[in-house]
Coordinates of C-alpha atoms and ligand atoms in Angstrom, one line a residue:
Chain J
M1 CA -16.9 -16.6 -16.8
A2 CA -14.6 -18.0 -14.2
V3 CA -12.5 -15.9 -11.7
L4 CA -8.9 -16.8 -10.8
V5 CA -7.5 -16.0 -7.4
V6 CA -3.7 -15.9 -7.0
A7 CA -2.9 -17.7 -3.8
E8 CA -0.6 -16.0 -1.3
H9 CA 1.4 -18.6 0.5
D10 CA 4.9 -19.6 1.7
N11 CA 5.1 -23.0 -0.2
A12 CA 3.7 -24.6 3.0
E13 CA 0.6 -22.8 4.0
L14 CA -2.0 -20.4 2.5
K15 CA -1.9 -16.9 3.9
D16 CA -5.1 -15.6 5.5
P17 CA -5.9 -12.9 2.9
T18 CA -6.3 -15.6 0.2
F19 CA -9.5 -16.8 1.9
N20 CA -11.0 -13.4 1.9
T21 CA -10.0 -13.0 -1.8
V22 CA -11.8 -16.2 -2.6
T23 CA -15.0 -14.8 -1.2
A24 CA -14.6 -11.7 -3.4
A25 CA -14.0 -14.0 -6.4
A26 CA -17.2 -16.0 -5.6
E27 CA -19.2 -12.8 -5.5
I28 CA -18.1 -12.0 -9.0
D29 CA -18.7 -15.5 -10.3
D30 CA -19.5 -18.9 -8.7
D31 CA -16.7 -20.5 -10.7
A32 CA -13.8 -19.5 -8.5
H33 CA -10.4 -21.0 -9.2
V34 CA -7.2 -20.7 -7.3
L35 CA -3.7 -20.5 -8.8
V36 CA -1.0 -21.9 -6.5
A37 CA 2.4 -21.1 -8.0
G38 CA 5.5 -22.0 -5.9
A39 CA 8.2 -24.6 -5.4
G40 CA 7.3 -27.8 -3.5
C41 CA 3.9 -26.3 -2.8
R42 CA 1.6 -29.4 -3.3
A43 CA 0.3 -29.0 0.3
V44 CA -0.8 -25.5 -0.5
A45 CA -2.8 -26.6 -3.5
D46 CA -4.5 -29.3 -1.5
A47 CA -5.4 -26.7 1.1
A48 CA -6.8 -24.5 -1.6
A49 CA -8.8 -27.4 -3.0
A50 CA -10.4 -27.9 0.3
I51 CA -11.9 -24.4 0.4
A52 CA -15.6 -24.8 0.0
A53 CA -16.1 -22.0 -2.6
V54 CA -13.2 -23.2 -4.8
R55 CA -14.1 -25.1 -8.0
K56 CA -10.6 -25.8 -9.4
V57 CA -7.0 -25.4 -8.4
L58 CA -4.2 -24.7 -10.8
L59 CA -0.8 -25.9 -9.5
V60 CA 2.4 -24.7 -11.0
D61 CA 5.3 -26.2 -9.1
D62 CA 8.5 -24.8 -10.4
A63 CA 11.7 -23.3 -8.8
A64 CA 11.0 -20.2 -10.8
Y65 CA 8.1 -19.4 -8.4
E66 CA 9.8 -20.3 -5.1
H67 CA 9.6 -16.7 -3.9
R68 CA 6.8 -15.6 -6.1
L69 CA 8.8 -12.6 -7.5
A70 CA 6.6 -10.4 -9.7
E71 CA 8.9 -10.6 -12.7
A72 CA 8.3 -14.4 -12.9
M73 CA 4.7 -14.5 -11.7
A74 CA 3.3 -11.8 -14.0
P75 CA 3.9 -13.6 -17.3
L76 CA 2.4 -16.7 -15.8
L77 CA -0.8 -14.9 -14.8
V78 CA -1.0 -13.4 -18.3
S79 CA -0.6 -16.8 -19.9
L80 CA -3.5 -18.1 -17.8
A81 CA -5.7 -14.9 -17.9
D82 CA -7.5 -15.5 -21.2
G83 CA -10.1 -17.8 -19.9
Y84 CA -10.9 -15.6 -17.0
D85 CA -13.3 -12.7 -16.3
A86 CA -11.1 -11.5 -13.5
V87 CA -7.8 -12.3 -11.8
L88 CA -7.6 -11.4 -8.1
A89 CA -5.0 -11.2 -5.4
P90 CA -5.1 -9.7 -1.9
A91 CA -4.3 -6.0 -1.7
D92 CA -1.2 -6.5 0.4
T93 CA 2.5 -6.2 -0.5
F94 CA 2.2 -9.5 -2.4
G95 CA -0.7 -8.5 -4.6
K96 CA 0.2 -4.9 -4.9
D97 CA 3.6 -5.9 -6.3
L98 CA 2.3 -8.4 -8.7
M99 CA -1.0 -7.4 -10.1
P100 CA -0.1 -4.1 -11.8
R101 CA 2.8 -5.8 -13.6
A102 CA 0.5 -8.6 -14.8
A103 CA -2.2 -6.1 -15.9
A104 CA 0.2 -3.9 -17.8
L105 CA 1.6 -7.0 -19.7
A106 CA -2.0 -7.8 -20.6
D107 CA -2.7 -4.2 -21.6
A108 CA -5.4 -4.0 -19.0
A109 CA -6.2 -1.4 -16.3
Q110 CA -5.8 -2.6 -12.7
I111 CA -8.3 -1.9 -10.0
S112 CA -6.7 -1.6 -6.6
D113 CA -8.1 -2.5 -3.2
I114 CA -11.7 -3.3 -4.1
Q115 CA -14.0 -3.4 -1.1
E116 CA -17.3 -4.2 -2.8
V117 CA -18.4 -6.0 -5.9
V118 CA -21.3 -4.1 -7.3
S119 CA -21.5 -6.3 -10.5
P120 CA -19.0 -8.4 -12.4
D121 CA -17.6 -5.2 -14.0
T122 CA -18.2 -2.6 -11.3
F123 CA -16.4 -2.3 -8.0
V124 CA -16.0 0.1 -5.1
R125 CA -12.6 1.1 -3.9
P126 CA -11.3 3.7 -1.4
I127 CA -9.3 6.7 -2.5
Y128 CA -7.7 9.5 -0.6
A129 CA -7.0 7.4 2.5
G130 CA -10.5 6.2 2.5
N131 CA -12.0 9.7 2.7
A132 CA -13.8 9.0 -0.5
L133 CA -15.2 5.8 -2.2
A134 CA -15.0 5.5 -6.0
T135 CA -17.3 3.3 -7.9
V136 CA -15.5 2.2 -11.1
R137 CA -16.4 0.2 -14.1
S138 CA -13.9 -1.7 -16.2
P139 CA -14.3 -2.5 -19.9
D140 CA -11.4 -5.0 -19.9
A141 CA -12.2 -8.6 -20.9
T142 CA -10.0 -9.8 -18.0
K143 CA -9.9 -7.6 -15.0
F144 CA -6.9 -7.5 -12.8
M145 CA -7.7 -6.5 -9.3
T146 CA -6.5 -6.5 -5.7
V147 CA -8.9 -7.1 -2.9
R148 CA -9.2 -5.4 0.5
A149 CA -9.2 -8.5 2.7
T150 CA -10.9 -6.8 5.6
A151 CA -14.0 -6.0 3.5
F152 CA -14.8 -9.7 2.7
A153 CA -15.4 -12.6 5.1
A154 CA -12.9 -15.4 5.0
A155 CA -14.0 -18.3 2.8
E156 CA -14.7 -21.6 4.6
A157 CA -11.4 -23.5 4.7
T158 CA -13.0 -26.9 4.5
G159 CA -15.8 -28.7 2.8
G160 CA -14.5 -28.4 -0.8
A161 CA -12.9 -31.1 -2.9
A162 CA -11.8 -29.2 -6.0
P163 CA -9.7 -30.9 -8.6
V164 CA -6.0 -29.9 -8.7
E165 CA -4.7 -29.4 -12.2
E166 CA -1.0 -29.3 -12.8
T167 CA -0.3 -26.4 -15.1
A168 CA 2.8 -25.4 -17.2
S169 CA 5.4 -23.0 -15.9
A170 CA 6.1 -19.8 -17.8
G171 CA 9.7 -20.0 -16.8
D172 CA 12.0 -17.4 -15.1
P173 CA 12.8 -14.3 -17.1
G174 CA 15.9 -13.9 -15.0
L175 CA 15.4 -10.3 -14.1
S176 CA 15.4 -10.6 -10.3
T177 CA 16.7 -12.9 -7.6
Y178 CA 15.6 -13.4 -4.1
V179 CA 18.4 -12.8 -1.6
G180 CA 16.8 -13.2 1.8
S181 CA 14.2 -12.1 4.4
E182 CA 14.2 -10.6 7.8
V183 CA 11.0 -11.9 9.3
S184 CA 9.6 -10.2 12.4
G185 CA 8.5 -12.2 15.4
K186 CA 5.8 -14.8 14.7
E187 CA 4.6 -15.5 18.3
R188 CA 1.6 -13.3 17.8
P189 CA -1.4 -13.5 15.4
E190 CA -1.0 -11.9 12.0
L191 CA -1.7 -8.2 12.3
A192 CA -3.9 -8.0 9.2
S193 CA -6.3 -10.8 10.3
A194 CA -6.1 -10.7 14.1
R195 CA -9.3 -10.5 16.1
V196 CA -7.8 -7.9 18.5
V197 CA -5.1 -5.4 17.7
V198 CA -3.3 -3.2 20.2
S199 CA -1.2 -0.4 18.6
G200 CA 1.2 2.1 20.0
G201 CA 2.3 5.4 18.7
R202 CA 4.9 8.1 19.3
G203 CA 3.6 8.4 22.8
M204 CA 5.2 5.1 23.7
Q205 CA 8.6 7.0 23.6
S206 CA 10.8 3.9 23.0
G207 CA 10.8 0.4 21.7
D208 CA 11.4 -0.9 25.2
N209 CA 8.1 0.6 26.3
F210 CA 6.3 -1.4 23.7
R211 CA 6.6 -4.2 26.3
L212 CA 3.6 -2.5 28.0
I213 CA 1.6 -3.0 24.8
E214 CA 2.8 -6.6 24.4
N215 CA 1.8 -7.4 28.0
V216 CA -1.8 -6.3 27.3
A217 CA -1.8 -7.9 23.8
D218 CA -0.7 -11.2 25.3
R219 CA -3.7 -11.2 27.7
L220 CA -6.1 -10.5 24.8
G221 CA -4.5 -12.8 22.2
A222 CA -3.9 -9.7 20.2
A223 CA -1.6 -8.6 17.4
V224 CA 0.6 -5.6 18.0
G225 CA 0.5 -2.7 15.6
A226 CA 1.9 0.8 15.4
S227 CA 1.6 4.3 13.9
R228 CA 4.1 5.4 11.3
A229 CA 5.7 7.7 13.8
A230 CA 6.5 4.7 16.1
V231 CA 8.0 2.8 13.1
D232 CA 10.0 5.7 11.8
A233 CA 11.4 6.2 15.3
G234 CA 12.6 2.6 15.2
F235 CA 10.4 1.5 18.2
V236 CA 9.0 -1.5 16.1
P237 CA 9.6 -3.0 12.7
N238 CA 8.1 -1.6 9.5
D239 CA 5.5 -4.4 9.2
Y240 CA 3.8 -3.1 12.3
Q241 CA 2.6 0.0 10.6
V242 CA -1.2 0.4 10.3
G243 CA -2.6 3.0 7.9
Q244 CA -3.0 4.3 4.5
T245 CA 0.5 3.3 3.5
G246 CA 0.8 0.4 5.9
K247 CA -1.5 -2.4 6.8
I248 CA -5.3 -2.3 6.7
V249 CA -6.9 -3.9 9.7
A250 CA -10.5 -4.3 10.8
P251 CA -10.4 -6.4 14.0
E252 CA -13.3 -6.8 16.5
L253 CA -11.3 -4.6 18.9
Y254 CA -8.6 -2.0 18.1
V255 CA -6.8 -0.3 20.9
A256 CA -4.9 2.8 20.0
V257 CA -2.4 3.9 22.6
G258 CA -0.4 7.1 22.4
I259 CA -1.6 7.6 18.8
S260 CA -3.1 11.0 17.8
G261 CA -5.3 9.8 15.0
A262 CA -3.9 11.3 11.8
I263 CA -6.1 10.6 8.7
Q264 CA -3.3 8.3 7.4
H265 CA -3.5 6.2 10.5
L266 CA -7.4 6.2 10.6
A267 CA -7.4 5.0 7.0
G268 CA -5.9 1.7 8.3
M269 CA -8.2 1.0 11.2
K270 CA -11.4 2.9 11.1
D271 CA -13.4 -0.1 10.0
S272 CA -12.6 -1.9 13.2
K273 CA -15.8 -3.0 15.0
V274 CA -14.9 -1.4 18.4
I275 CA -12.2 1.2 18.8
V276 CA -10.6 2.2 22.1
A277 CA -8.3 5.2 22.4
I278 CA -5.9 5.8 25.3
N279 CA -4.4 9.3 25.0
K280 CA -3.5 12.0 27.5
D281 CA -4.7 14.8 25.2
E282 CA -8.4 14.9 25.3
E283 CA -8.4 16.9 22.0
A284 CA -6.6 14.1 20.1
P285 CA -8.5 13.4 16.9
I286 CA -8.4 9.6 17.6
F287 CA -11.2 10.2 20.1
Q288 CA -13.6 11.2 17.2
V289 CA -13.5 7.7 15.9
A290 CA -13.2 5.9 19.3
D291 CA -16.2 4.0 20.8
F292 CA -14.5 4.2 24.2
G293 CA -12.0 6.9 25.0
L294 CA -9.8 7.1 28.0
V295 CA -8.0 10.3 28.7
A296 CA -5.0 9.1 30.7
D297 CA -1.3 8.8 30.8
L298 CA -0.5 5.5 29.0
F299 CA 2.3 4.7 31.4
D300 CA -0.4 4.5 34.2
A301 CA -3.2 3.1 32.0
L302 CA -1.4 0.2 30.4
P303 CA -0.2 -1.5 33.6
E304 CA -3.6 -0.9 35.1
L305 CA -5.3 -2.4 32.1
E306 CA -3.1 -5.5 32.4
K307 CA -4.2 -5.9 36.0
E308 CA -7.9 -5.4 35.3
L309 CA -7.6 -8.0 32.5
E310 CA -6.0 -10.4 34.9
K311 CA -8.8 -9.8 37.4
I312 CA -11.3 -11.1 34.9
G313 CA -9.2 -14.1 34.1
L314 CA -7.6 -13.0 30.9
Chain S
M1 CA 24.1 7.0 -15.3
K2 CA 21.0 9.1 -15.7
V3 CA 18.2 8.7 -13.1
F4 CA 14.6 9.4 -13.8
V5 CA 12.2 10.3 -11.0
A6 CA 8.5 10.6 -11.5
V7 CA 6.8 13.4 -9.5
K8 CA 3.0 13.7 -9.1
R9 CA 1.1 16.7 -8.0
V10 CA -1.5 15.7 -5.4
I11 CA -3.7 17.2 -2.7
D12 CA -1.4 17.9 0.3
Y13 CA -1.4 15.1 2.9
N14 CA -2.6 17.5 5.6
V15 CA -5.8 18.5 3.7
K16 CA -9.1 17.0 4.9
V17 CA -10.4 15.9 1.5
R18 CA -14.1 16.6 0.7
V19 CA -16.3 14.8 -1.7
K20 CA -18.0 17.0 -4.3
A21 CA -21.8 17.3 -3.8
D22 CA -22.4 16.1 -7.4
G23 CA -20.5 12.9 -6.8
T24 CA -18.0 13.4 -9.6
G25 CA -14.9 13.5 -7.5
V26 CA -13.3 15.4 -4.6
E27 CA -13.0 19.2 -4.1
T28 CA -9.8 20.5 -5.6
A29 CA -10.6 24.2 -5.9
N30 CA -8.5 26.3 -3.6
V31 CA -7.0 23.2 -2.0
K32 CA -3.3 23.1 -1.2
M33 CA -1.4 20.9 -3.7
S34 CA 2.1 19.3 -3.1
M35 CA 4.4 16.8 -4.4
N36 CA 3.3 13.2 -3.6
P37 CA 5.4 12.5 -0.4
F38 CA 6.7 9.2 -1.8
D39 CA 8.0 11.0 -4.8
E40 CA 9.9 13.4 -2.6
I41 CA 11.6 10.3 -1.2
G42 CA 12.3 9.3 -4.8
V43 CA 13.9 12.7 -5.6
E44 CA 16.0 12.5 -2.5
E45 CA 17.3 9.0 -3.3
A46 CA 18.2 10.1 -6.8
L47 CA 20.1 13.1 -5.5
R48 CA 22.0 11.0 -3.0
L49 CA 23.0 8.7 -5.8
R50 CA 24.3 11.7 -7.7
E51 CA 26.1 13.0 -4.7
A52 CA 27.7 9.6 -4.1
G53 CA 29.0 9.6 -7.7
K54 CA 26.7 6.8 -8.8
A55 CA 24.6 9.0 -11.1
E56 CA 25.5 11.9 -13.3
E57 CA 22.1 13.4 -13.9
V58 CA 18.7 13.5 -12.2
V59 CA 15.7 14.2 -14.4
A60 CA 12.3 14.9 -12.8
V61 CA 9.3 13.8 -14.9
G62 CA 5.8 15.1 -14.3
L63 CA 2.6 14.3 -16.2
G64 CA -0.6 16.2 -16.3
P65 CA -1.9 19.8 -16.6
R66 CA 0.2 23.0 -16.6
Q67 CA 0.3 23.2 -12.8
C68 CA 2.5 20.1 -12.8
Q69 CA 5.4 22.4 -13.6
E70 CA 5.2 23.6 -10.0
T71 CA 5.8 20.1 -8.8
I72 CA 8.7 19.6 -11.3
R73 CA 10.1 22.9 -10.1
T74 CA 10.0 21.6 -6.5
A75 CA 12.1 18.7 -7.6
L76 CA 14.5 21.0 -9.4
A77 CA 14.7 23.1 -6.2
M78 CA 15.6 20.0 -4.2
G79 CA 18.4 19.6 -6.7
A80 CA 17.2 17.7 -9.8
D81 CA 19.1 18.8 -12.9
R82 CA 16.2 19.2 -15.3
G83 CA 12.6 18.4 -15.9
I84 CA 10.3 16.8 -18.4
H85 CA 6.7 17.7 -18.5
V86 CA 4.2 15.5 -20.4
K87 CA 1.4 18.0 -20.7
T88 CA -2.2 17.0 -20.9
D89 CA -5.4 18.1 -19.3
A90 CA -7.0 14.7 -19.7
E91 CA -7.5 12.4 -16.7
L92 CA -4.4 10.1 -16.4
Q93 CA -4.8 6.6 -15.1
P94 CA -1.8 4.5 -14.0
L95 CA -1.6 2.4 -17.2
A96 CA -1.6 5.6 -19.3
V97 CA 1.1 7.2 -17.1
A98 CA 3.2 4.0 -17.5
K99 CA 2.9 4.1 -21.3
L100 CA 3.9 7.8 -21.3
L101 CA 6.8 7.1 -19.0
K102 CA 7.9 4.2 -21.2
A103 CA 7.9 6.5 -24.2
V104 CA 10.1 9.1 -22.5
I105 CA 12.3 6.5 -21.0
E106 CA 13.0 4.9 -24.4
E107 CA 13.9 8.3 -25.8
E108 CA 16.3 9.1 -22.9
R109 CA 17.5 5.7 -21.7
P110 CA 18.0 6.3 -18.0
G111 CA 19.7 3.5 -16.1
L112 CA 17.3 3.8 -13.1
V113 CA 13.8 5.0 -12.7
I114 CA 12.4 5.8 -9.3
L115 CA 8.7 6.3 -8.4
G116 CA 6.8 6.5 -5.2
K117 CA 5.2 3.3 -4.1
Q118 CA 1.8 4.9 -4.2
A119 CA 0.3 8.3 -4.8
I120 CA -1.7 9.5 -1.8
D121 CA -4.7 10.7 -4.0
D122 CA -5.8 7.6 -5.8
D123 CA -3.8 5.2 -3.6
S124 CA -3.4 2.9 -6.6
S125 CA 0.2 1.7 -6.1
Q126 CA 0.5 0.6 -9.7
T127 CA 2.5 3.0 -11.9
G128 CA 6.0 1.8 -11.0
Q129 CA 5.1 -1.9 -11.6
M130 CA 3.3 -1.1 -14.8
T131 CA 6.2 1.0 -16.1
A132 CA 8.6 -1.9 -15.4
A133 CA 6.3 -4.4 -17.1
L134 CA 6.1 -2.3 -20.3
L135 CA 9.8 -1.8 -20.4
G136 CA 10.5 -5.5 -19.6
W137 CA 12.6 -4.3 -16.7
P138 CA 12.7 -5.7 -13.2
Q139 CA 10.9 -3.8 -10.4
A140 CA 12.0 -3.4 -6.8
T141 CA 8.9 -2.1 -5.1
F142 CA 8.5 -0.6 -1.5
A143 CA 12.2 -0.1 -1.2
S144 CA 13.7 0.9 2.2
R145 CA 17.3 0.5 1.1
L146 CA 18.9 0.7 -2.3
D147 CA 22.5 -0.3 -3.2
I148 CA 23.3 0.3 -6.9
G149 CA 26.0 -1.8 -8.5
N150 CA 27.1 -1.9 -12.2
E151 CA 25.1 -4.9 -13.4
S152 CA 22.5 -5.1 -10.6
A153 CA 21.0 -3.4 -7.7
R154 CA 20.4 -4.9 -4.2
V155 CA 17.2 -3.6 -2.8
T156 CA 15.6 -4.2 0.6
R157 CA 11.8 -4.1 0.4
E158 CA 9.2 -3.5 3.1
V159 CA 6.8 -6.4 2.9
D160 CA 4.0 -7.7 5.1
G161 CA 6.2 -10.2 6.9
G162 CA 9.1 -7.8 7.5
L163 CA 11.9 -7.1 5.1
E164 CA 12.8 -8.9 1.9
T165 CA 16.1 -8.4 -0.1
V166 CA 16.2 -8.9 -3.8
D167 CA 18.9 -8.4 -6.5
V168 CA 17.5 -6.9 -9.7
K169 CA 19.3 -6.4 -13.0
M170 CA 20.0 -2.9 -14.2
P171 CA 18.3 -1.0 -15.7
C172 CA 15.4 -1.3 -13.2
V173 CA 12.4 0.5 -11.7
V174 CA 12.4 1.2 -7.9
T175 CA 9.4 2.3 -5.9
T176 CA 10.1 4.1 -2.6
D177 CA 8.7 3.3 0.8
L178 CA 8.7 5.6 3.8
R179 CA 11.9 4.4 5.4
L180 CA 14.2 4.8 2.3
N181 CA 15.3 8.3 3.4
E182 CA 14.2 11.6 4.8
P183 CA 13.8 14.1 2.0
R184 CA 15.6 17.4 2.2
Y185 CA 14.0 20.8 2.1
A186 CA 14.8 23.1 -0.8
S187 CA 17.0 26.0 0.3
L188 CA 16.2 29.5 -0.9
P189 CA 19.2 29.8 -3.2
N190 CA 18.3 26.5 -4.7
I191 CA 14.7 27.6 -5.2
M192 CA 16.1 30.6 -7.1
K193 CA 18.5 28.4 -9.1
A194 CA 15.6 26.0 -10.0
K195 CA 13.8 28.8 -11.9
K196 CA 16.5 28.7 -14.5
K197 CA 16.7 25.0 -14.9
P198 CA 15.1 23.7 -18.2
I199 CA 11.8 21.8 -18.3
D200 CA 11.1 20.1 -21.6
E201 CA 7.5 19.9 -22.7
K202 CA 6.0 17.0 -24.5
T203 CA 2.5 15.8 -25.3
P204 CA 1.0 12.3 -25.4
E205 CA 0.4 12.9 -29.1
E206 CA 4.1 13.7 -29.7
L207 CA 5.0 10.5 -27.8
G208 CA 2.5 8.5 -29.8
V209 CA 0.7 7.2 -26.8
D210 CA -3.0 6.7 -26.4
A211 CA -3.5 8.0 -22.8
A212 CA -7.3 7.8 -22.7
P213 CA -8.6 6.5 -19.4
R214 CA -9.6 2.9 -19.3
L215 CA -11.7 2.7 -16.1
E216 CA -14.8 4.7 -15.9
T217 CA -15.6 6.4 -12.5
L218 CA -19.3 6.2 -12.1
R219 CA -19.4 8.1 -8.8
V220 CA -17.5 9.2 -5.8
T221 CA -19.2 9.1 -2.5
E222 CA -18.4 9.8 1.1
P223 CA -17.8 6.8 3.3
P224 CA -20.2 6.1 6.2
G225 CA -19.0 7.9 9.3
R226 CA -18.6 6.3 12.7
E227 CA -21.0 7.2 15.5
A228 CA -19.5 9.2 18.2
G229 CA -18.4 7.1 21.2
I230 CA -18.1 7.9 24.9
K231 CA -15.3 8.8 27.3
V232 CA -14.8 6.4 30.2
E233 CA -13.5 7.6 33.5
S234 CA -11.2 4.7 34.4
V235 CA -9.5 1.6 33.2
A236 CA -11.9 -0.5 35.3
E237 CA -14.9 1.1 33.5
L238 CA -13.2 0.5 30.1
V239 CA -12.7 -3.2 30.8
D240 CA -16.3 -3.5 32.1
K241 CA -17.7 -1.9 28.9
L242 CA -15.6 -4.0 26.6
R243 CA -16.7 -7.1 28.3
N244 CA -20.3 -6.5 29.2
E245 CA -21.5 -3.9 26.7
A246 CA -19.4 -4.5 23.5
G247 CA -18.7 -8.2 24.2
V248 CA -15.3 -8.1 22.5
I249 CA -13.1 -9.4 25.4
Ligands
FAD401 C1 2.9 9.9 2.8 C2 2.5 9.6 4.3 C3 2.0 8.4 4.6 C4 1.7 8.1 5.9 N1 1.2 6.9 6.2 C5 0.9 6.6 7.5 C6 0.4 5.3 7.9 O1 0.2 4.4 7.1 N2 0.1 5.1 9.2 C7 0.3 6.0 10.1 O2 0.0 5.7 11.3 N3 0.7 7.2 9.8 C8 1.0 7.5 8.5 N4 1.5 8.8 8.2 C9 1.9 9.7 9.3 C10 0.7 10.4 10.0 O3 0.5 11.6 9.2 C11 1.1 10.8 11.4 O4 2.3 11.6 11.4 C12 1.3 9.6 12.3 O5 0.2 8.7 12.2 C13 1.5 10.1 13.7 O6 1.8 9.1 14.6 P1 1.4 9.1 16.1 O7 -0.1 9.3 16.3 O8 2.0 8.0 16.8 O9 2.2 10.4 16.6 P2 1.7 11.8 17.1 O10 0.8 12.4 16.1 O11 2.9 12.5 17.5 O12 0.8 11.5 18.3 C14 1.3 11.0 19.5 C15 0.1 11.0 20.5 O13 0.5 10.4 21.7 C16 -0.1 11.0 22.8 N5 0.8 10.8 24.0 C17 2.0 11.2 24.1 N6 2.5 10.8 25.3 C18 1.5 10.2 25.9 C19 1.3 9.5 27.2 N7 2.3 9.5 28.1 N8 0.1 9.0 27.5 C20 -0.9 9.0 26.6 N9 -0.8 9.6 25.4 C21 0.4 10.2 25.1 C22 -0.1 12.5 22.3 O14 -1.2 13.2 23.0 C23 -0.4 12.4 20.8 O15 -1.8 12.4 20.6 C24 1.8 9.1 6.9 C25 2.2 10.4 6.6 C26 2.5 10.7 5.2 C27 3.0 12.0 4.9

């Protein structure tokens, strides 16, 4: 049976994790559909239809979904779920907010953060901050799941020509209203999907000192991340947090600066291809997962790193 | 207004979790257990509402085996007024917890229910949303700021792009994020006082809820480890390795 992916978007563009979620859907069943619910979001539906692996796009264009609040979205998903083997969304704040609500309305269990499709009813997901992997089987006719984007390749954005079907709105239950957003800087790549991430921790000592991280990040075209301690201290905004309870990243290169390597932090980055740690404490646990460790004071190492990168033309 | 806070007993966040050799789960024997850190934030928020005169009573609800009473006592020692323990030795999955919570909530009619945004054991991040769904209430998840009014609550949420603010009708379910507050420690006199506070016991049967697990866990395994890396002596060596050996810059 078909699988439905709930598109994450901002009424203008698809968000990156949607593409990875489509790949997971196609692993469950070839017949992958995408639901684009929003307001004035035709362009998003067209973009979804162009994804090579997508067979059909459902477009629900209604003011009720302008901000895709879970209270409005969940009944819509349930109204569509019957024909589907599974309904998937990315395991980020969008999908985590929405999918349990939809699952409960459908009296189904929800499977969070799947990182592997074993068979159409069996999936692997991390538990205990990724210190264990659980293989779980669901008996539900329609499975509601969130997908760990970093565990699946991004689907090809072009090559498809799926039909876009306009679908009925389920209306606004009137339980919640969007008030506003405070969006952090957009100059850099998205943290969750960047090819390179440079993160700073408590060792940075201040928000101003994050400039040293940004200078290096700019040369590498990298996103900037942080440990919880750096966010709690107010050095950087909340959405920089990498870890068990923040964002999961798996870039080609992750550089951890002034971060000790608590399990909660490792949970968010240990699947990175290459890990670099810069820390003045040679006993710091981050060195146990680092491919390249540099024991140094970050206030010397970061400016030096910037110079060395400049030397090689970056 | 009465505020409900759900409290879960989990392996302490400082413990290095080990997978059992037989692949049925993780080692819990002789392991330090604590209240889920996000639930501590929930208790703290409820207490602050009471202290600000916005709530009259804070009720801590725990679900699971006998030992959950320790977790409920911790909430009472922090300052919660009384506890409810839904007692069962069976495995509880988020959907079942949500159904049980719904049953107690319908009996007691709190105006606000606070849960942690996730439990650090199964990392599911589901129970608050499911509870809200079953009650037909709005949900304000991942809250970093909560302003309770009469008819509605204004909640700032930590989302991937930054912060989002929503208004939700009361009654509602709120799930806590890390920046909502810094939970207090229980003082010794309060720990003593907590021993006398009442904890009501209920069972899933009494509540008329089928709490049987839905998902079947086939096995629990250890994730593949990372190979040990090397230490470099200088920044220049680091850059050279990243460019010429790893090929990532
Ligand atoms: C419920 C819960 C959820 C959590 N979720 C997360 C999460 O999602 N993500 C996360 O990151 N953490 C999380 N944590 C917190 C985690 O346990 C650690 O406290 C946190 O990761 C520590 O951050 P840190 O490494 O920056 O700080 P510290 O542990 O204080 O480490 C600072 C490091 O900087 C080094 N340093 C200091 N000065 C310098 C210098 N001049 N040069 C070089 N090195 C220097 C020190 O040697 C030290 O190793 C969570 C905790 C709990 C309880």
